[in-house]
mmCIF file of C-alpha atoms and ligand atoms in Angstrom:
data_model
loop_
_atom_site.group_PDB
_atom_site.id
_atom_site.type_symbol
_atom_site.label_atom_id
_atom_site.label_comp_id
_atom_site.label_asym_id
_atom_site.label_seq_id
_atom_site.Cartn_x
_atom_site.Cartn_y
_atom_site.Cartn_z
ATOM 1 C CA UNK A 1 0.000 0.000 0.000
ATOM 2 C CA UNK A 2 1.339 3.421 -0.949
ATOM 3 C CA UNK A 3 0.514 6.415 1.249
ATOM 4 C CA UNK A 4 0.417 9.789 -0.533
ATOM 5 C CA UNK A 5 -0.431 13.282 0.638
ATOM 6 C CA UNK A 6 -0.310 15.362 -2.532
ATOM 7 C CA UNK A 7 -2.603 15.385 -5.554
ATOM 8 C CA UNK A 8 0.445 15.334 -7.850
ATOM 9 C CA UNK A 9 1.834 12.164 -6.213
ATOM 10 C CA UNK A 10 -1.551 10.469 -6.353
ATOM 11 C CA UNK A 11 -1.964 11.289 -10.045
ATOM 12 C CA UNK A 12 1.571 10.071 -10.794
ATOM 13 C CA UNK A 13 0.785 6.729 -9.136
ATOM 14 C CA UNK A 14 -2.540 6.296 -10.911
ATOM 15 C CA UNK A 15 -1.451 7.416 -14.403
ATOM 16 C CA UNK A 16 0.257 4.144 -15.435
ATOM 17 C CA UNK A 17 -2.587 2.064 -13.999
ATOM 18 C CA UNK A 18 -5.143 3.999 -16.036
ATOM 19 C CA UNK A 19 -2.937 3.742 -19.137
ATOM 20 C CA UNK A 20 -3.026 -0.047 -18.735
ATOM 21 C CA UNK A 21 -6.820 0.102 -18.549
ATOM 22 C CA UNK A 22 -6.961 -0.966 -14.886
ATOM 23 C CA UNK A 23 -10.260 -0.478 -13.128
ATOM 24 C CA UNK A 24 -9.905 2.014 -10.245
ATOM 25 C CA UNK A 25 -12.158 1.819 -7.168
ATOM 26 C CA UNK A 26 -12.470 4.703 -4.725
ATOM 27 C CA UNK A 27 -13.609 4.857 -1.090
ATOM 28 C CA UNK A 28 -13.820 8.386 0.367
ATOM 29 C CA UNK A 29 -13.747 8.543 4.195
ATOM 30 C CA UNK A 30 -13.093 10.908 7.070
ATOM 31 C CA UNK A 31 -10.931 8.369 8.921
ATOM 32 C CA UNK A 32 -11.287 6.765 12.360
ATOM 33 C CA UNK A 33 -12.101 3.730 10.312
ATOM 34 C CA UNK A 34 -14.199 0.752 11.399
ATOM 35 C CA UNK A 35 -15.551 -2.367 9.755
ATOM 36 C CA UNK A 36 -18.204 -0.321 7.890
ATOM 37 C CA UNK A 37 -15.381 1.394 6.020
ATOM 38 C CA UNK A 38 -13.649 -1.996 5.860
ATOM 39 C CA UNK A 39 -16.646 -3.451 4.001
ATOM 40 C CA UNK A 40 -16.477 -0.661 1.386
ATOM 41 C CA UNK A 41 -12.740 -1.183 0.878
ATOM 42 C CA UNK A 42 -13.120 -4.971 0.632
ATOM 43 C CA UNK A 43 -15.864 -4.621 -1.990
ATOM 44 C CA UNK A 44 -13.716 -2.251 -3.981
ATOM 45 C CA UNK A 45 -10.681 -4.545 -3.719
ATOM 46 C CA UNK A 46 -12.825 -7.478 -4.893
ATOM 47 C CA UNK A 47 -14.277 -5.596 -7.874
ATOM 48 C CA UNK A 48 -11.416 -3.341 -9.000
ATOM 49 C CA UNK A 49 -7.765 -3.697 -9.964
ATOM 50 C CA UNK A 50 -6.665 -0.912 -7.627
ATOM 51 C CA UNK A 51 -8.422 0.693 -4.670
ATOM 52 C CA UNK A 52 -7.832 4.274 -3.567
ATOM 53 C CA UNK A 53 -9.009 5.212 -0.055
ATOM 54 C CA UNK A 54 -9.036 8.856 0.997
ATOM 55 C CA UNK A 55 -8.941 10.058 4.583
ATOM 56 C CA UNK A 56 -9.897 13.708 4.756
ATOM 57 C CA UNK A 57 -11.918 15.394 7.472
ATOM 58 C CA UNK A 58 -13.723 17.837 5.219
ATOM 59 C CA UNK A 59 -14.239 21.141 7.057
ATOM 60 C CA UNK A 60 -16.870 22.443 4.622
ATOM 61 C CA UNK A 61 -19.408 19.773 5.573
ATOM 62 C CA UNK A 62 -19.388 20.659 9.285
ATOM 63 C CA UNK A 63 -21.645 23.376 10.697
ATOM 64 C CA UNK A 64 -20.201 26.008 13.086
ATOM 65 C CA UNK A 65 -21.539 24.187 16.178
ATOM 66 C CA UNK A 66 -20.581 20.699 14.991
ATOM 67 C CA UNK A 67 -17.689 18.422 15.981
ATOM 68 C CA UNK A 68 -15.001 19.326 13.379
ATOM 69 C CA UNK A 69 -12.302 20.166 15.954
ATOM 70 C CA UNK A 70 -13.011 17.055 18.033
ATOM 71 C CA UNK A 71 -13.691 14.623 15.190
ATOM 72 C CA UNK A 72 -11.918 11.397 16.275
ATOM 73 C CA UNK A 73 -8.594 10.516 14.654
ATOM 74 C CA UNK A 74 -6.297 7.480 14.750
ATOM 75 C CA UNK A 75 -4.156 7.452 11.629
ATOM 76 C CA UNK A 76 -2.003 4.496 12.655
ATOM 77 C CA UNK A 77 -5.012 2.242 13.207
ATOM 78 C CA UNK A 78 -6.589 3.582 9.976
ATOM 79 C CA UNK A 79 -3.496 2.653 7.966
ATOM 80 C CA UNK A 80 -3.548 -0.895 9.344
ATOM 81 C CA UNK A 81 -7.230 -1.313 8.537
ATOM 82 C CA UNK A 82 -6.703 0.036 4.998
ATOM 83 C CA UNK A 83 -3.789 -2.299 4.392
ATOM 84 C CA UNK A 84 -5.591 -5.331 5.776
ATOM 85 C CA UNK A 85 -8.768 -4.605 3.734
ATOM 86 C CA UNK A 86 -6.889 -4.431 0.421
ATOM 87 C CA UNK A 87 -6.166 -0.719 -0.218
ATOM 88 C CA UNK A 88 -3.641 -0.017 -2.965
ATOM 89 C CA UNK A 89 -3.243 3.731 -2.392
ATOM 90 C CA UNK A 90 -4.126 5.694 0.744
ATOM 91 C CA UNK A 91 -4.594 9.414 0.010
ATOM 92 C CA UNK A 92 -4.314 11.646 3.073
ATOM 93 C CA UNK A 93 -4.237 15.275 1.921
ATOM 94 C CA UNK A 94 -4.119 18.146 4.365
ATOM 95 C CA UNK A 95 -6.694 20.927 4.233
ATOM 96 C CA UNK A 96 -4.525 23.269 2.127
ATOM 97 C CA UNK A 97 -4.068 20.620 -0.535
ATOM 98 C CA UNK A 98 -7.840 20.405 -1.037
ATOM 99 C CA UNK A 99 -8.778 24.027 -0.251
ATOM 100 C CA UNK A 100 -5.781 26.203 -1.170
ATOM 101 C CA UNK A 101 -5.875 29.939 -0.624
ATOM 102 C CA UNK A 102 -8.330 31.528 -3.042
ATOM 103 C CA UNK A 103 -10.630 28.497 -3.253
ATOM 104 C CA UNK A 104 -14.171 29.717 -3.981
ATOM 105 C CA UNK A 105 -16.056 27.278 -6.221
ATOM 106 C CA UNK A 106 -18.700 24.949 -4.770
ATOM 107 C CA UNK A 107 -21.165 22.344 -5.950
ATOM 108 C CA UNK A 108 -24.715 23.296 -4.935
ATOM 109 C CA UNK A 109 -27.001 20.264 -4.731
ATOM 110 C CA UNK A 110 -30.738 20.755 -5.239
ATOM 111 C CA UNK A 111 -33.871 19.656 -3.414
ATOM 112 C CA UNK A 112 -32.494 16.229 -2.442
ATOM 113 C CA UNK A 113 -30.160 18.031 -0.041
ATOM 114 C CA UNK A 114 -32.917 19.998 1.678
ATOM 115 C CA UNK A 115 -34.860 17.160 3.335
ATOM 116 C CA UNK A 116 -33.911 14.811 6.223
ATOM 117 C CA UNK A 117 -30.394 15.740 7.463
ATOM 118 C CA UNK A 118 -30.365 18.782 5.172
ATOM 119 C CA UNK A 119 -33.063 20.457 7.307
ATOM 120 C CA UNK A 120 -30.867 20.253 10.397
ATOM 121 C CA UNK A 121 -27.416 20.623 8.831
ATOM 122 C CA UNK A 122 -27.661 23.585 6.444
ATOM 123 C CA UNK A 123 -24.750 23.569 3.997
ATOM 124 C CA UNK A 124 -23.720 20.016 4.899
ATOM 125 C CA UNK A 125 -24.489 18.444 1.522
ATOM 126 C CA UNK A 126 -23.004 21.426 -0.329
ATOM 127 C CA UNK A 127 -19.764 20.615 1.499
ATOM 128 C CA UNK A 128 -20.129 16.898 0.785
ATOM 129 C CA UNK A 129 -20.942 17.417 -2.911
ATOM 130 C CA UNK A 130 -18.036 19.834 -3.323
ATOM 131 C CA UNK A 131 -15.413 17.597 -1.740
ATOM 132 C CA UNK A 132 -16.712 14.454 -3.457
ATOM 133 C CA UNK A 133 -16.677 16.243 -6.839
ATOM 134 C CA UNK A 134 -13.097 17.343 -6.183
ATOM 135 C CA UNK A 135 -12.052 13.853 -5.086
ATOM 136 C CA UNK A 136 -13.755 12.309 -8.139
ATOM 137 C CA UNK A 137 -11.802 14.734 -10.348
ATOM 138 C CA UNK A 138 -8.554 13.962 -8.530
ATOM 139 C CA UNK A 139 -8.907 10.146 -8.487
ATOM 140 C CA UNK A 140 -11.071 9.684 -11.605
ATOM 141 C CA UNK A 141 -12.360 6.320 -10.375
ATOM 142 C CA UNK A 142 -14.436 3.860 -12.389
ATOM 143 C CA UNK A 143 -16.412 2.820 -9.296
ATOM 144 C CA UNK A 144 -16.970 4.725 -6.047
ATOM 145 C CA UNK A 145 -18.169 2.935 -2.905
ATOM 146 C CA UNK A 146 -20.514 4.567 -0.375
ATOM 147 C CA UNK A 147 -22.352 3.215 2.678
ATOM 148 C CA UNK A 148 -26.122 2.880 2.876
ATOM 149 C CA UNK A 149 -25.695 4.160 6.454
ATOM 150 C CA UNK A 150 -25.570 7.661 4.885
ATOM 151 C CA UNK A 151 -28.454 7.049 2.511
ATOM 152 C CA UNK A 152 -29.161 10.695 1.683
ATOM 153 C CA UNK A 153 -25.481 11.183 0.856
ATOM 154 C CA UNK A 154 -25.666 8.349 -1.689
ATOM 155 C CA UNK A 155 -28.738 9.893 -3.324
ATOM 156 C CA UNK A 156 -27.232 13.409 -3.439
ATOM 157 C CA UNK A 157 -23.881 12.170 -4.788
ATOM 158 C CA UNK A 158 -25.483 9.939 -7.422
ATOM 159 C CA UNK A 159 -27.609 12.866 -8.611
ATOM 160 C CA UNK A 160 -24.547 15.111 -8.736
ATOM 161 C CA UNK A 161 -22.560 12.557 -10.764
ATOM 162 C CA UNK A 162 -25.448 12.287 -13.248
ATOM 163 C CA UNK A 163 -26.154 16.010 -13.424
ATOM 164 C CA UNK A 164 -22.494 16.910 -13.940
ATOM 165 C CA UNK A 165 -21.738 13.988 -16.292
ATOM 166 C CA UNK A 166 -19.073 12.458 -14.088
ATOM 167 C CA UNK A 167 -17.998 9.104 -15.561
ATOM 168 C CA UNK A 168 -18.210 7.115 -12.316
ATOM 169 C CA UNK A 169 -20.621 4.439 -11.082
ATOM 170 C CA UNK A 170 -21.713 4.442 -7.450
ATOM 171 C CA UNK A 171 -21.891 1.228 -5.458
ATOM 172 C CA UNK A 172 -23.944 1.391 -2.252
ATOM 173 C CA UNK A 173 -22.816 -1.077 0.416
ATOM 174 C CA UNK A 174 -25.281 -2.258 3.124
ATOM 175 C CA UNK A 175 -24.820 -0.907 6.649
ATOM 176 C CA UNK A 176 -22.466 -2.891 8.884
ATOM 177 C CA UNK A 177 -23.759 -3.229 12.453
ATOM 178 C CA UNK A 178 -22.503 -4.341 15.858
ATOM 179 C CA UNK A 179 -23.767 -7.773 16.938
ATOM 180 C CA UNK A 180 -26.647 -6.107 18.819
ATOM 181 C CA UNK A 181 -27.724 -3.988 15.815
ATOM 182 C CA UNK A 182 -26.108 -0.579 16.443
ATOM 183 C CA UNK A 183 -24.842 0.792 13.120
ATOM 184 C CA UNK A 184 -21.065 1.224 13.185
ATOM 185 C CA UNK A 185 -20.088 4.888 13.177
ATOM 186 C CA UNK A 186 -16.905 6.813 13.936
ATOM 187 C CA UNK A 187 -19.059 8.901 16.288
ATOM 188 C CA UNK A 188 -20.005 5.895 18.471
ATOM 189 C CA UNK A 189 -16.738 6.579 20.329
ATOM 190 C CA UNK A 190 -18.500 9.588 21.916
ATOM 191 C CA UNK A 191 -21.084 7.326 23.624
ATOM 192 C CA UNK A 192 -20.580 6.467 27.295
ATOM 193 C CA UNK A 193 -22.033 3.219 28.645
ATOM 194 C CA UNK A 194 -25.470 4.675 29.384
ATOM 195 C CA UNK A 195 -25.696 6.428 26.002
ATOM 196 C CA UNK A 196 -24.445 3.315 24.193
ATOM 197 C CA UNK A 197 -27.368 1.364 25.722
ATOM 198 C CA UNK A 198 -29.903 3.981 24.666
ATOM 199 C CA UNK A 199 -28.369 4.387 21.182
ATOM 200 C CA UNK A 200 -29.459 0.845 20.485
ATOM 201 C CA UNK A 201 -33.041 2.105 20.270
ATOM 202 C CA UNK A 202 -32.369 3.595 16.827
ATOM 203 C CA UNK A 203 -31.746 0.230 15.170
ATOM 204 C CA UNK A 204 -34.363 -1.481 17.371
ATOM 205 C CA UNK A 205 -37.030 1.019 16.294
ATOM 206 C CA UNK A 206 -36.152 0.660 12.608
ATOM 207 C CA UNK A 207 -35.987 -3.110 12.773
ATOM 208 C CA UNK A 208 -39.332 -3.298 14.634
ATOM 209 C CA UNK A 209 -40.965 -1.317 11.815
ATOM 210 C CA UNK A 210 -39.245 -3.476 9.215
ATOM 211 C CA UNK A 211 -40.506 -6.622 10.944
ATOM 212 C CA UNK A 212 -44.063 -5.212 10.853
ATOM 213 C CA UNK A 213 -43.597 -4.282 7.185
ATOM 214 C CA UNK A 214 -42.295 -7.768 6.364
ATOM 215 C CA UNK A 215 -45.317 -9.131 8.253
ATOM 216 C CA UNK A 216 -47.648 -7.254 5.864
ATOM 217 C CA UNK A 217 -48.193 -3.811 7.462
ATOM 218 C CA UNK A 218 -48.146 -1.210 4.680
ATOM 219 C CA UNK A 219 -49.582 1.966 6.270
ATOM 220 C CA UNK A 220 -46.846 4.598 6.586
ATOM 221 C CA UNK A 221 -48.515 6.126 9.692
ATOM 222 C CA UNK A 222 -48.621 2.831 11.537
ATOM 223 C CA UNK A 223 -45.024 1.961 10.684
ATOM 224 C CA UNK A 224 -43.862 5.407 11.840
ATOM 225 C CA UNK A 225 -45.874 5.214 15.086
ATOM 226 C CA UNK A 226 -44.444 1.803 15.829
ATOM 227 C CA UNK A 227 -40.873 3.003 15.282
ATOM 228 C CA UNK A 228 -41.468 6.212 17.237
ATOM 229 C CA UNK A 229 -42.784 4.319 20.255
ATOM 230 C CA UNK A 230 -39.496 2.370 20.427
ATOM 231 C CA UNK A 231 -37.440 5.602 20.675
ATOM 232 C CA UNK A 232 -38.539 6.670 24.160
ATOM 233 C CA UNK A 233 -34.998 6.417 25.600
ATOM 234 C CA UNK A 234 -33.211 8.788 23.212
ATOM 235 C CA UNK A 235 -32.848 12.439 24.198
ATOM 236 C CA UNK A 236 -34.404 13.964 21.089
ATOM 237 C CA UNK A 237 -35.547 12.726 17.716
ATOM 238 C CA UNK A 238 -34.569 15.155 14.935
ATOM 239 C CA UNK A 239 -36.528 13.254 12.336
ATOM 240 C CA UNK A 240 -38.129 9.899 11.770
ATOM 241 C CA UNK A 241 -39.367 9.692 8.190
ATOM 242 C CA UNK A 242 -40.492 7.133 5.690
ATOM 243 C CA UNK A 243 -39.325 8.274 2.255
ATOM 244 C CA UNK A 244 -39.190 7.144 -1.348
ATOM 245 C CA UNK A 245 -35.581 5.937 -1.842
ATOM 246 C CA UNK A 246 -35.391 7.520 -5.291
ATOM 247 C CA UNK A 247 -36.387 11.096 -4.499
ATOM 248 C CA UNK A 248 -36.464 11.176 -0.667
ATOM 249 C CA UNK A 249 -40.085 12.506 -0.722
ATOM 250 C CA UNK A 250 -42.142 11.436 2.328
ATOM 251 C CA UNK A 251 -44.523 8.550 1.710
ATOM 252 C CA UNK A 252 -48.099 8.954 2.865
ATOM 253 C CA UNK A 253 -50.673 6.179 2.928
ATOM 254 C CA UNK A 254 -49.622 2.732 1.795
ATOM 255 C CA UNK A 255 -45.959 1.973 1.066
ATOM 256 C CA UNK A 256 -46.153 0.782 -2.525
ATOM 257 C CA UNK A 257 -42.616 1.547 -3.728
ATOM 258 C CA UNK A 258 -39.086 1.040 -2.481
ATOM 259 C CA UNK A 259 -38.874 3.098 0.696
ATOM 260 C CA UNK A 260 -36.429 3.916 3.448
ATOM 261 C CA UNK A 261 -37.260 4.517 7.080
ATOM 262 C CA UNK A 262 -34.701 7.066 8.252
ATOM 263 C CA UNK A 263 -33.931 8.403 11.718
ATOM 264 C CA UNK A 264 -31.660 11.037 13.235
ATOM 265 C CA UNK A 265 -31.578 11.391 17.000
ATOM 266 C CA UNK A 266 -29.459 12.748 19.816
ATOM 267 C CA UNK A 267 -28.283 10.436 22.551
ATOM 268 C CA UNK A 268 -26.646 12.744 25.072
ATOM 269 C CA UNK A 269 -24.746 15.220 22.903
ATOM 270 C CA UNK A 270 -24.085 12.692 20.139
ATOM 271 C CA UNK A 271 -26.110 12.869 16.946
ATOM 272 C CA UNK A 272 -26.681 9.474 15.351
ATOM 273 C CA UNK A 273 -28.378 8.471 12.100
ATOM 274 C CA UNK A 274 -29.601 5.141 10.774
ATOM 275 C CA UNK A 275 -32.037 3.757 8.198
ATOM 276 C CA UNK A 276 -33.575 0.538 6.878
ATOM 277 C CA UNK A 277 -34.911 -0.200 3.428
ATOM 278 C CA UNK A 278 -38.492 -1.422 3.016
ATOM 279 C CA UNK A 279 -39.159 -2.935 -0.384
ATOM 280 C CA UNK A 280 -42.622 -4.099 -1.270
ATOM 281 C CA UNK A 281 -42.640 -7.191 -3.438
ATOM 282 C CA UNK A 282 -43.267 -6.828 -7.162
ATOM 283 C CA UNK A 283 -46.718 -8.251 -6.387
ATOM 284 C CA UNK A 284 -47.607 -5.264 -4.213
ATOM 285 C CA UNK A 285 -46.614 -2.772 -6.893
ATOM 286 C CA UNK A 286 -48.459 -4.622 -9.621
ATOM 287 C CA UNK A 287 -51.621 -4.758 -7.507
ATOM 288 C CA UNK A 288 -51.564 -1.003 -7.075
ATOM 289 C CA UNK A 289 -51.044 -0.047 -10.724
HETATM 290 P P1 AMP B 301 -17.327 8.662 6.978
HETATM 291 O O1 AMP B 301 -15.910 8.337 7.290
HETATM 292 O O2 AMP B 301 -18.225 8.610 8.171
HETATM 293 O O3 AMP B 301 -17.490 9.892 6.130
HETATM 294 O O4 AMP B 301 -17.845 7.465 6.055
HETATM 295 C C1 AMP B 301 -17.167 7.103 4.884
HETATM 296 C C2 AMP B 301 -18.000 6.091 4.148
HETATM 297 O O5 AMP B 301 -18.219 4.943 4.971
HETATM 298 C C3 AMP B 301 -19.393 6.627 3.781
HETATM 299 O O6 AMP B 301 -19.728 6.179 2.469
HETATM 300 C C4 AMP B 301 -20.275 6.000 4.827
HETATM 301 O O7 AMP B 301 -21.610 5.833 4.427
HETATM 302 C C5 AMP B 301 -19.594 4.647 5.005
HETATM 303 N N1 AMP B 301 -19.997 4.048 6.285
HETATM 304 C C6 AMP B 301 -19.974 4.636 7.507
HETATM 305 N N2 AMP B 301 -20.476 3.797 8.439
HETATM 306 C C7 AMP B 301 -20.831 2.657 7.794
HETATM 307 C C8 AMP B 301 -21.423 1.418 8.202
HETATM 308 N N3 AMP B 301 -21.751 1.188 9.474
HETATM 309 N N4 AMP B 301 -21.645 0.482 7.253
HETATM 310 C C9 AMP B 301 -21.319 0.717 5.953
HETATM 311 N N5 AMP B 301 -20.761 1.865 5.511
HETATM 312 C C10 AMP B 301 -20.522 2.826 6.415
#
């Protein structure tokens, strides 16, 4: 595994691979890696000839009162995980490499960035879209791997790649969870024992609604009420929404298309997000139309 910090060095490493027609996979991260990131890297290593992982804590996607300064870091552990998961090139630029003096051009996503997390994190997806566009231009991958854990991010980035004609295909990897169901997240490190116990309610609530859905319940209201009632132990629910996975619009009435039940909640001072997919069978859709 090669570790590079400059765009010029990264391009120099990738140039011969591209010239040979090698397929390049890319996994953008903010570091403090865990097995969720590991799953993305492994998929890329399995499907591509070379895998580039970036570790960059992107300042433009953090709000003024968010955890940029305290975002957890452990570069030595990250390097070991990258190596073990099959990374070919680890790109770790510093902030000036990505945002040099005079930087002023941003990618402005549309409506998809205004719902769900976008309502509570103004500017977040503008920062995400901008850094991902830059990283796509720097790496020029054939495939880019993103986690379903950040579902809205996958939808916003896919739209951006289509709208701006970026020649990259997105692969969305299912959420990796602890044995008890908690979605792996770099931010779980902030949870003390009490908060860790209560954080479990996010996945429990989503999985309870999914079990009801799989058992035949189709009414959005009932599924939402069921999930909400399982969230009594969290400190505040920012949103709990059942949305169309394509356009993130809320679903009312019966769930008759591929949907996602998405939650964001605070446990103590830690903001956590999670989601599950609910897919009606082809039979359900046919019946409706
Ligand atoms: P982050 O470092 O949090 O920006 O995440 C980098 C990538 O890893 C994003 O595409 C995330 O969606 C993905 N990711 C984070 N947590 C998980 C998880 N538990 N399972 C799968 N992918 C994840």
